[in-house]
XYZ file of C-alpha atoms in Angstrom:
583
model
C -5.837 -12.122 30.012
C -9.551 -12.626 29.448
C -10.433 -12.990 25.773
C -13.831 -12.583 24.233
C -14.433 -15.424 21.779
C -16.167 -14.324 18.611
C -17.650 -17.254 16.717
C -20.631 -17.663 14.416
C -21.634 -21.245 13.570
C -21.997 -21.807 9.823
C -25.467 -21.684 8.313
C -26.842 -24.740 6.511
C -26.175 -22.988 3.183
C -22.560 -22.328 4.194
C -22.098 -25.961 5.254
C -23.450 -27.181 1.920
C -21.282 -24.738 -0.076
C -18.233 -25.725 1.993
C -18.795 -29.435 1.312
C -19.206 -28.829 -2.428
C -16.127 -26.613 -2.646
C -14.093 -29.047 -0.523
C -15.096 -31.937 -2.804
C -14.070 -30.035 -5.961
C -10.687 -29.153 -4.459
C -10.118 -32.480 -2.709
C -9.832 -30.877 0.727
C -11.631 -31.250 4.060
C -15.031 -29.445 4.216
C -13.654 -27.577 7.257
C -11.171 -25.907 4.915
C -13.939 -25.337 2.391
C -15.699 -23.354 5.120
C -12.544 -21.316 5.775
C -12.462 -20.380 2.087
C -16.163 -19.449 2.068
C -15.612 -17.204 5.068
C -12.747 -15.489 3.237
C -15.104 -14.686 0.374
C -13.621 -17.403 -1.870
C -16.613 -19.305 -3.224
C -15.537 -20.831 -6.548
C -13.025 -23.489 -7.519
C -11.115 -21.093 -9.815
C -10.897 -18.398 -7.118
C -9.642 -20.992 -4.622
C -6.941 -22.220 -7.009
C -5.779 -18.615 -7.570
C -5.731 -18.122 -3.797
C -3.724 -21.305 -3.181
C -1.292 -20.606 -6.036
C -0.729 -16.847 -6.418
C 0.790 -16.063 -9.815
C 3.440 -13.448 -10.577
C 1.638 -12.930 -13.881
C -1.228 -11.409 -11.858
C 0.919 -8.570 -10.505
C -0.577 -5.186 -11.368
C 0.875 -3.166 -14.249
C 3.275 -0.781 -12.447
C 2.514 2.007 -14.911
C -0.972 2.298 -13.431
C 0.689 4.072 -10.468
C 0.636 7.841 -10.851
C 3.990 9.400 -11.849
C 5.517 6.001 -12.671
C 6.196 6.952 -16.296
C 7.843 10.200 -15.142
C 9.964 8.322 -12.569
C 11.196 5.799 -15.156
C 11.993 8.558 -17.672
C 14.012 10.493 -15.052
C 15.934 7.351 -14.028
C 16.665 6.554 -17.685
C 17.894 10.117 -18.236
C 20.146 9.944 -15.175
C 21.702 6.710 -16.364
C 22.045 8.006 -19.912
C 23.832 11.140 -18.668
C 25.920 9.080 -16.222
C 24.644 11.127 -13.270
C 25.412 9.958 -9.749
C 22.361 8.311 -8.138
C 21.786 7.929 -4.401
C 19.336 5.341 -3.033
C 18.154 6.734 0.308
C 15.882 4.975 2.822
C 14.487 4.768 6.319
C 16.384 2.901 9.037
C 13.694 0.268 9.738
C 13.233 -3.138 8.069
C 10.998 -1.764 5.324
C 13.422 1.037 4.482
C 16.546 -1.140 4.618
C 15.081 -3.920 2.451
C 13.766 -1.309 -0.004
C 17.206 0.300 -0.346
C 18.868 -3.119 -0.709
C 16.370 -4.171 -3.400
C 16.640 -1.032 -5.539
C 20.416 -0.710 -5.120
C 21.104 -4.387 -5.908
C 18.888 -4.339 -8.990
C 20.215 -1.090 -10.490
C 23.826 -1.950 -9.696
C 23.600 -4.781 -12.228
C 23.192 -2.202 -15.005
C 24.796 0.976 -13.628
C 27.874 1.622 -11.509
C 27.623 5.324 -10.569
C 25.259 4.582 -7.684
C 25.438 4.781 -3.890
C 23.113 4.260 -0.911
C 22.433 6.113 2.328
C 20.582 5.410 5.579
C 20.262 8.314 8.061
C 21.348 7.809 11.659
C 18.282 7.654 13.917
C 20.064 9.472 16.750
C 22.219 11.955 14.839
C 19.875 12.797 11.927
C 16.394 11.566 12.772
C 13.680 10.302 10.436
C 13.570 11.041 6.727
C 15.684 13.437 4.682
C 18.357 15.033 6.834
C 20.630 18.039 6.377
C 23.593 15.694 6.784
C 22.214 13.368 4.110
C 21.743 16.222 1.631
C 25.249 17.482 2.384
C 26.620 13.986 1.671
C 24.696 13.919 -1.611
C 25.993 17.355 -2.640
C 29.614 16.563 -1.715
C 29.560 13.274 -3.671
C 28.046 14.868 -6.777
C 24.605 13.225 -6.582
C 22.052 14.543 -9.084
C 19.177 12.109 -8.398
C 17.981 10.661 -5.089
C 15.553 7.732 -5.029
C 14.041 7.892 -1.551
C 12.258 4.850 -0.130
C 9.807 4.397 2.760
C 9.920 8.110 3.630
C 9.915 11.531 1.982
C 6.182 12.063 1.439
C 6.150 15.033 3.845
C 9.623 16.432 3.155
C 8.372 19.671 1.557
C 11.173 21.979 2.744
C 14.010 19.458 2.402
C 13.144 18.586 -1.205
C 12.693 22.273 -2.093
C 16.172 22.943 -0.677
C 17.626 19.960 -2.576
C 16.164 21.336 -5.790
C 18.151 24.563 -5.256
C 21.266 22.387 -4.937
C 20.470 20.804 -8.311
C 19.371 17.472 -6.810
C 16.168 15.797 -8.034
C 14.048 13.379 -5.995
C 11.938 10.363 -6.876
C 9.807 9.491 -3.829
C 8.754 5.865 -3.229
C 6.594 5.954 -0.097
C 3.492 4.324 1.353
C 2.742 6.597 4.310
C -0.353 8.799 4.237
C 0.382 12.041 2.320
C -0.594 15.526 3.420
C -2.650 17.873 1.285
C 0.576 19.438 -0.043
C 3.031 17.223 -1.920
C 6.809 17.727 -2.059
C 8.099 19.239 -5.307
C 9.764 16.019 -6.422
C 10.194 14.870 -10.022
C 7.878 11.953 -9.231
C 5.894 10.900 -6.169
C 5.133 7.172 -6.190
C 2.616 6.467 -3.432
C -0.568 4.417 -3.925
C -2.138 6.278 -0.982
C -2.197 9.529 -2.971
C -5.811 10.614 -3.358
C -5.235 11.207 -7.083
C -3.547 7.816 -7.646
C -5.659 5.272 -9.580
C -3.430 2.337 -8.580
C -5.917 -0.370 -7.516
C -3.985 -1.757 -4.522
C -3.376 0.795 -1.769
C -1.494 -1.269 0.825
C 2.000 -1.778 -0.568
C 4.874 -1.340 1.900
C 7.805 0.950 1.079
C 9.809 -1.958 -0.320
C 6.763 -2.918 -2.400
C 6.645 0.554 -3.970
C 10.381 0.269 -4.697
C 9.777 -3.126 -6.317
C 7.025 -1.685 -8.541
C 9.434 1.075 -9.621
C 12.051 -1.510 -10.571
C 9.389 -3.613 -12.309
C 8.416 -0.577 -14.409
C 12.068 0.263 -15.134
C 12.710 -3.322 -16.252
C 9.598 -3.381 -18.440
C 10.539 -0.068 -20.075
C 14.083 -1.240 -20.804
C 13.313 -4.748 -22.027
C 14.880 -6.397 -18.971
C 13.293 -9.837 -18.339
C 11.065 -10.005 -15.258
C 13.064 -13.070 -14.176
C 15.900 -10.694 -13.181
C 13.639 -9.304 -10.436
C 12.663 -12.660 -8.923
C 15.856 -13.073 -6.796
C 14.915 -9.820 -5.001
C 11.475 -10.992 -3.922
C 12.848 -12.297 -0.614
C 13.321 -8.632 0.404
C 9.635 -8.006 -0.395
C 8.505 -10.904 1.813
C 10.654 -9.673 4.716
C 9.321 -6.118 4.458
C 5.655 -7.175 4.075
C 5.875 -9.351 7.185
C 7.884 -6.901 9.307
C 5.898 -3.793 8.346
C 2.615 -5.596 9.149
C 0.762 -4.569 5.978
C -2.243 -6.586 4.703
C -1.231 -9.931 3.201
C -3.920 -9.685 0.530
C -4.079 -9.193 -3.243
C -0.731 -7.942 -4.634
C 1.033 -8.215 -1.261
C -0.037 -11.858 -1.078
C 1.536 -12.565 -4.477
C 4.775 -10.813 -3.508
C 4.884 -12.492 -0.088
C 4.105 -15.962 -1.491
C 6.898 -15.849 -4.078
C 9.206 -13.949 -1.729
C 8.910 -16.717 0.869
C 9.589 -19.269 -1.859
C 12.792 -17.383 -2.722
C 13.717 -17.020 0.957
C 13.361 -20.770 1.494
C 14.975 -21.983 -1.721
C 17.649 -19.454 -2.645
C 17.871 -16.458 -0.298
C 20.239 -13.559 -0.890
C 23.627 -13.967 0.817
C 22.807 -11.451 3.562
C 19.465 -12.988 4.432
C 21.021 -16.470 4.370
C 23.501 -15.294 7.029
C 20.641 -13.985 9.197
C 18.784 -17.293 8.731
C 21.928 -19.082 9.962
C 22.287 -17.028 13.151
C 18.539 -17.300 13.844
C 18.730 -21.099 13.860
C 16.192 -21.318 11.029
C 18.341 -23.500 8.765
C 16.539 -26.574 7.494
C 13.123 -25.218 8.455
C 10.293 -23.978 6.276
C 10.533 -20.242 7.011
C 7.175 -18.524 7.547
C 5.945 -14.946 7.869
C 5.944 -15.506 11.625
C 9.659 -16.374 11.536
C 10.298 -13.071 9.757
C 8.244 -11.092 12.293
C 9.882 -12.630 15.364
C 13.389 -13.587 14.223
C 14.616 -12.124 10.941
C 12.955 -8.697 11.092
C 14.090 -7.750 14.616
C 17.716 -8.426 13.700
C 17.556 -6.202 10.603
C 15.868 -3.553 12.738
C 18.393 -3.857 15.547
C 21.241 -1.910 13.952
C 18.949 1.069 13.268
C 17.543 0.902 16.788
C 20.896 0.641 18.543
C 23.414 2.274 16.179
C 23.038 2.886 12.421
C 20.704 1.115 9.988
C 23.300 1.352 7.214
C 24.946 -1.730 8.724
C 21.818 -3.732 7.872
C 21.952 -2.630 4.227
C 25.680 -3.448 4.154
C 24.698 -6.961 5.218
C 21.711 -7.311 2.860
C 23.760 -6.448 -0.246
C 26.833 -8.486 0.781
C 28.077 -10.957 -1.855
C 30.548 -12.965 0.233
C 28.971 -15.397 2.706
C 31.839 -15.406 5.230
C 31.735 -11.615 5.380
C 27.930 -11.671 5.611
C 28.105 -14.089 8.526
C 30.460 -11.754 10.420
C 28.121 -8.828 9.838
C 25.081 -10.909 10.839
C 26.744 -11.905 14.128
C 27.510 -8.242 14.833
C 23.882 -7.275 14.187
C 22.771 -10.178 16.387
C 24.737 -8.584 19.251
C 22.746 -5.380 18.703
C 19.563 -7.431 18.913
C 20.569 -8.933 22.255
C 21.256 -5.421 23.615
C 17.901 -4.259 22.206
C 16.042 -7.081 23.982
C 17.521 -6.111 27.360
C 16.620 -2.425 26.923
C 13.176 -3.330 25.563
C 12.416 -5.508 28.596
C 13.584 -2.840 31.060
C 11.606 -0.047 29.355
C 8.433 -2.137 29.105
C 8.634 -2.935 32.828
C 9.109 0.766 33.619
C 6.173 1.704 31.363
C 3.949 -0.920 33.005
C 4.796 0.508 36.418
C 3.869 4.015 35.229
C 0.529 2.797 33.849
C -0.196 1.010 37.137
C 0.579 4.150 39.176
C -1.127 6.781 37.047
C -4.792 6.983 37.973
C -5.340 9.258 34.971
C -4.252 6.430 32.628
C -6.261 3.629 34.209
C -9.668 4.672 32.912
C -8.569 6.235 29.639
C -9.224 4.431 26.328
C -5.643 5.307 25.304
C -2.155 5.524 26.844
C 0.366 8.369 26.469
C 3.646 7.885 28.372
C 6.942 9.753 28.363
C 10.332 9.455 30.009
C 13.378 11.516 29.080
C 15.751 8.580 29.642
C 14.093 6.070 27.296
C 16.067 5.043 24.209
C 14.610 6.475 21.017
C 15.252 3.354 18.975
C 13.177 1.094 21.227
C 10.093 3.206 22.029
C 8.191 1.791 19.045
C 8.599 -1.734 20.409
C 7.473 -0.594 23.868
C 4.395 1.081 22.346
C 3.587 -2.216 20.603
C 4.010 -4.184 23.837
C 1.704 -1.837 25.779
C -0.919 -2.002 23.005
C -0.841 -5.806 23.238
C -1.072 -5.771 27.057
C -3.753 -3.105 27.530
C -5.605 -3.171 24.169
C -5.514 0.592 23.870
C -3.918 2.953 21.306
C -0.562 3.915 22.795
C 1.949 6.745 22.351
C 5.418 6.457 23.939
C 7.710 9.521 23.952
C 11.294 10.246 24.915
C 13.337 13.432 25.117
C 15.738 14.809 22.513
C 17.041 18.113 23.927
C 13.923 20.349 24.137
C 11.867 18.062 21.909
C 9.809 14.918 22.476
C 9.986 12.227 19.824
C 7.711 9.254 19.914
C 5.974 6.288 18.347
C 2.302 5.396 18.300
C 0.695 1.985 17.863
C -2.962 1.092 17.563
C -5.548 -1.608 18.120
C -7.520 -3.349 15.377
C -9.890 -1.019 13.570
C -8.741 2.274 15.104
C -6.861 4.842 12.977
C -4.121 6.210 15.251
C -2.716 8.331 12.419
C -5.966 10.345 12.298
C -5.850 10.779 16.093
C -2.330 12.222 15.851
C -3.218 14.370 12.827
C -6.039 15.896 14.905
C -3.311 17.373 17.166
C -1.119 18.557 14.289
C -0.955 22.198 15.449
C 1.084 20.932 18.441
C 3.382 18.802 16.282
C 6.604 19.752 14.554
C 6.542 16.590 12.473
C 4.449 13.442 12.152
C 3.793 10.619 9.714
C 2.630 7.042 9.414
C -0.450 5.015 8.644
C -3.504 3.506 10.340
C -1.778 1.301 12.913
C 1.631 2.936 13.397
C 2.910 6.492 13.391
C 5.808 8.656 14.519
C 5.685 12.193 15.894
C 7.818 15.064 17.184
C 6.673 17.938 19.402
C 8.047 20.354 21.972
C 8.691 18.693 25.341
C 6.604 21.356 27.084
C 3.564 20.491 24.905
C 3.328 16.846 25.961
C 0.572 17.332 28.557
C -1.569 19.338 26.139
C -0.989 16.697 23.449
C -1.921 13.874 25.828
C -5.153 15.591 26.821
C -6.223 16.232 23.218
C -5.102 12.859 21.888
C -6.963 11.005 24.634
C -10.097 13.125 24.080
C -10.039 12.289 20.351
C -9.634 8.567 21.065
C -12.415 8.645 23.652
C -14.797 10.234 21.110
C -13.932 7.948 18.178
C -12.966 4.503 19.468
C -15.590 1.750 19.653
C -15.876 -0.265 22.903
C -15.163 -3.554 21.110
C -11.866 -2.138 19.765
C -10.433 -2.113 23.298
C -11.394 -5.731 24.001
C -9.138 -8.746 23.593
C -11.062 -10.653 20.928
C -10.346 -14.040 19.372
C -12.107 -14.529 16.049
C -12.766 -18.272 15.813
C -12.877 -19.658 12.265
C -14.327 -23.080 13.047
C -15.287 -25.363 15.924
C -13.749 -28.811 15.414
C -12.983 -32.031 17.303
C -9.619 -33.720 17.736
C -10.614 -36.469 15.289
C -10.615 -33.786 12.560
C -6.904 -33.124 13.212
C -5.619 -36.697 13.277
C -2.633 -37.227 11.023
C -1.150 -34.322 9.111
C -3.588 -33.955 6.234
C -5.539 -31.067 7.732
C -2.303 -29.323 8.693
C -0.788 -29.845 5.215
C -3.909 -28.450 3.563
C -3.867 -25.502 5.990
C -0.390 -24.593 4.727
C -2.001 -23.746 1.383
C -3.688 -20.794 3.123
C -0.278 -19.229 3.832
C 1.325 -16.708 3.813
C -0.498 -15.393 6.860
C -0.773 -11.865 8.155
C -3.282 -9.005 8.467
C -6.239 -9.638 6.170
C -5.329 -13.331 5.901
C -4.954 -14.446 9.497
C -3.841 -17.939 10.440
C -7.036 -20.000 10.950
C -8.074 -20.136 14.601
C -10.010 -23.165 15.821
C -11.740 -24.090 19.035
C -12.576 -27.423 20.643
C -14.975 -27.641 23.573
C -15.047 -30.101 26.460
C -11.404 -31.201 26.522
C -9.558 -32.810 29.455
C -6.025 -33.175 30.682
C -4.709 -36.599 29.704
C -2.866 -36.586 33.029
C 0.546 -35.526 31.802
C 0.206 -31.750 31.305
C 2.815 -29.697 33.154
C 4.103 -26.188 33.708
C 7.361 -25.426 31.825
C 9.652 -22.510 31.027
C 12.453 -20.694 32.796
C 9.952 -18.864 34.988
C 7.336 -21.644 34.899
C 5.115 -19.390 32.779
C 3.995 -21.829 30.062
C 1.976 -25.062 30.017
C 2.900 -28.133 27.977
C -0.333 -30.021 27.450
C -1.537 -33.476 26.493
C -5.276 -33.368 25.964
C -8.210 -35.565 25.010
C -11.626 -34.339 23.933
C -14.989 -35.740 24.915
C -15.766 -37.147 21.449
C -12.690 -39.219 20.639
C -9.755 -40.986 22.192
C -7.258 -38.889 20.260
C -4.490 -37.389 22.394
C -3.260 -34.003 21.195
C -0.068 -32.217 22.232
C -0.260 -28.504 22.849
C 1.655 -25.534 24.187
C 0.078 -22.558 25.942
C 2.552 -19.698 26.228
C 2.221 -17.430 29.257
C -0.885 -19.195 30.556
C 0.427 -21.020 33.619
C -2.361 -19.406 35.692
C -4.720 -22.003 34.155
C -2.586 -24.980 35.243
C -4.460 -25.631 38.516
C -7.837 -25.760 36.776
C -6.452 -28.077 34.069
C -5.063 -30.511 36.648
C -8.441 -30.556 38.498
C -9.749 -33.009 35.853
C -12.616 -30.668 34.973
C -13.368 -30.032 31.295
C -12.422 -26.809 29.529
C -12.547 -25.192 26.096
C -9.510 -24.195 24.051
C -8.880 -21.800 21.145
C -5.780 -22.614 19.085
C -3.886 -22.698 15.838
C -2.468 -25.927 14.411
C 1.319 -25.996 14.069
C 4.057 -28.360 13.008
C 5.708 -30.054 16.001
C 9.386 -29.461 15.182
C 10.460 -31.708 18.085
C 8.345 -34.695 16.984
C 8.825 -35.165 13.264
C 5.614 -36.060 11.448
C 3.208 -34.771 14.094
C 1.352 -31.565 14.826
C 0.745 -29.648 18.019
C -1.805 -27.077 19.105
C -0.612 -23.573 19.903
C -3.232 -22.633 22.439
C -4.254 -18.979 22.495
C -6.836 -19.214 25.291
C -8.118 -21.685 27.886
C -11.410 -21.282 29.712
C -13.719 -23.449 31.818
C -16.328 -25.307 29.782
C -19.489 -23.208 29.782
C -21.739 -24.545 27.069
C -23.628 -27.722 27.938
C -24.668 -28.293 24.320
C -21.054 -28.370 23.168
C -21.249 -25.185 21.095
C -19.393 -21.952 21.610
C -21.691 -18.976 21.911
C -21.319 -16.240 19.313
C -19.994 -13.754 21.859
C -18.638 -16.131 24.461
């Protein structure tokens, strides 16, 4: 893949400010520059950034309908009504259900939880779910990570004598469901200052408000913050402001004293004894929680997350791990099939978006395939499969392009749709796919910017290997965590580096390069790994110089040292040793 490197050298004013800020904080001026470029220019702002405080969480009662939601929950508990905690079958929904159920169960026993079956019931509130609620005497449903568009279902539930409190973060329509309370910071009439909570985050704010109203110490909520960290990472929401506070303290909980269910997942992931990061959640913990909903029923994940016995949790975690192995095989096969379709279809080759469909693809995996194709082709992607006479699908987007708006533009063809800027789901008639593809692609073509379809690396700083020696820079970099959208892991570049003579191709399919490098300005030898970049091996071994873009990581195989995770390798182009702004 050919990346465009986007780098702007610091101005003299920025260099001076970075040195001053670095001196006040006792950190390298390089890190002072990273703070400046994140808009953090004062010592006090930097200390708040490095040490997010739970005391700085926003007052939950600033969210519209929060007071109504708490009053209705209090009434239900006072009248001993049966409460059902209902959620989506993905990581965000399952962690949200686990969080709310576990917290309320400490104070109230007449409570149950429900996750719809992706294949039997579909997304959101189902007829089967409402029937279960009616048959078990439920009077109040707290619905998490879905429900914002369930106009008809909630109206029907009201006739059955069942009230709803909606906790959602997906973009609402003009018409709201007739629920008792609709908690969603994306409501146009909601004054809540932070708009990017995940579904689990909205559930947490509800529990925070309930606790505050009932004199329950905030400390009782802290053990549930690990669920918030998992959902923030897996749902790929911005790791800024309130999400950063929740993720920071959630990771602390996950590393020091995780819930029994998450501890079992950590065990089967092989993450024991390691400092678990947001990246570990995205690539290891999250996919396993997702796997049961993708392959069978997401309720199994909630069963695991609320488990109190570790031996039982470990059995459930191993079972879910088997689902994940099955999911990986299907995912790989479907991605290969999708790639072959893209390669064959002339109509797709020159389009700024991709719309693919196959009636045999598994519904639970199409979202992953859409993500893979977006990463490969850097184009907004919709992947659809068949469900009787309907097509159900998932959409994923590229940085800066609102795929939800593109889908909403075609709403007259859709039976159902929902989501947010970078991810959405949709349902339409199978016979309408070609019309949808034509209109979706036309909308993308008219609204996407050329740079949004390019593979871009945003370089934070150009440094030399002497700046990385030892672990001080790496240890200070850890203060910038947790990383994610809006607070990306710092990306560095070094120009004019050479193979030390020991670099080699590795991996089962010889697809990676294990590197030992020296730069032109020092004798420091740096270890690195370049995943999927074996095509550059011949150039590297030619003894010619090249430039690298990379993040700095802990080398788990060599205790006490760091290694470079190399994102891109290219022949040295700049004689003056500087990377051009649009190289």
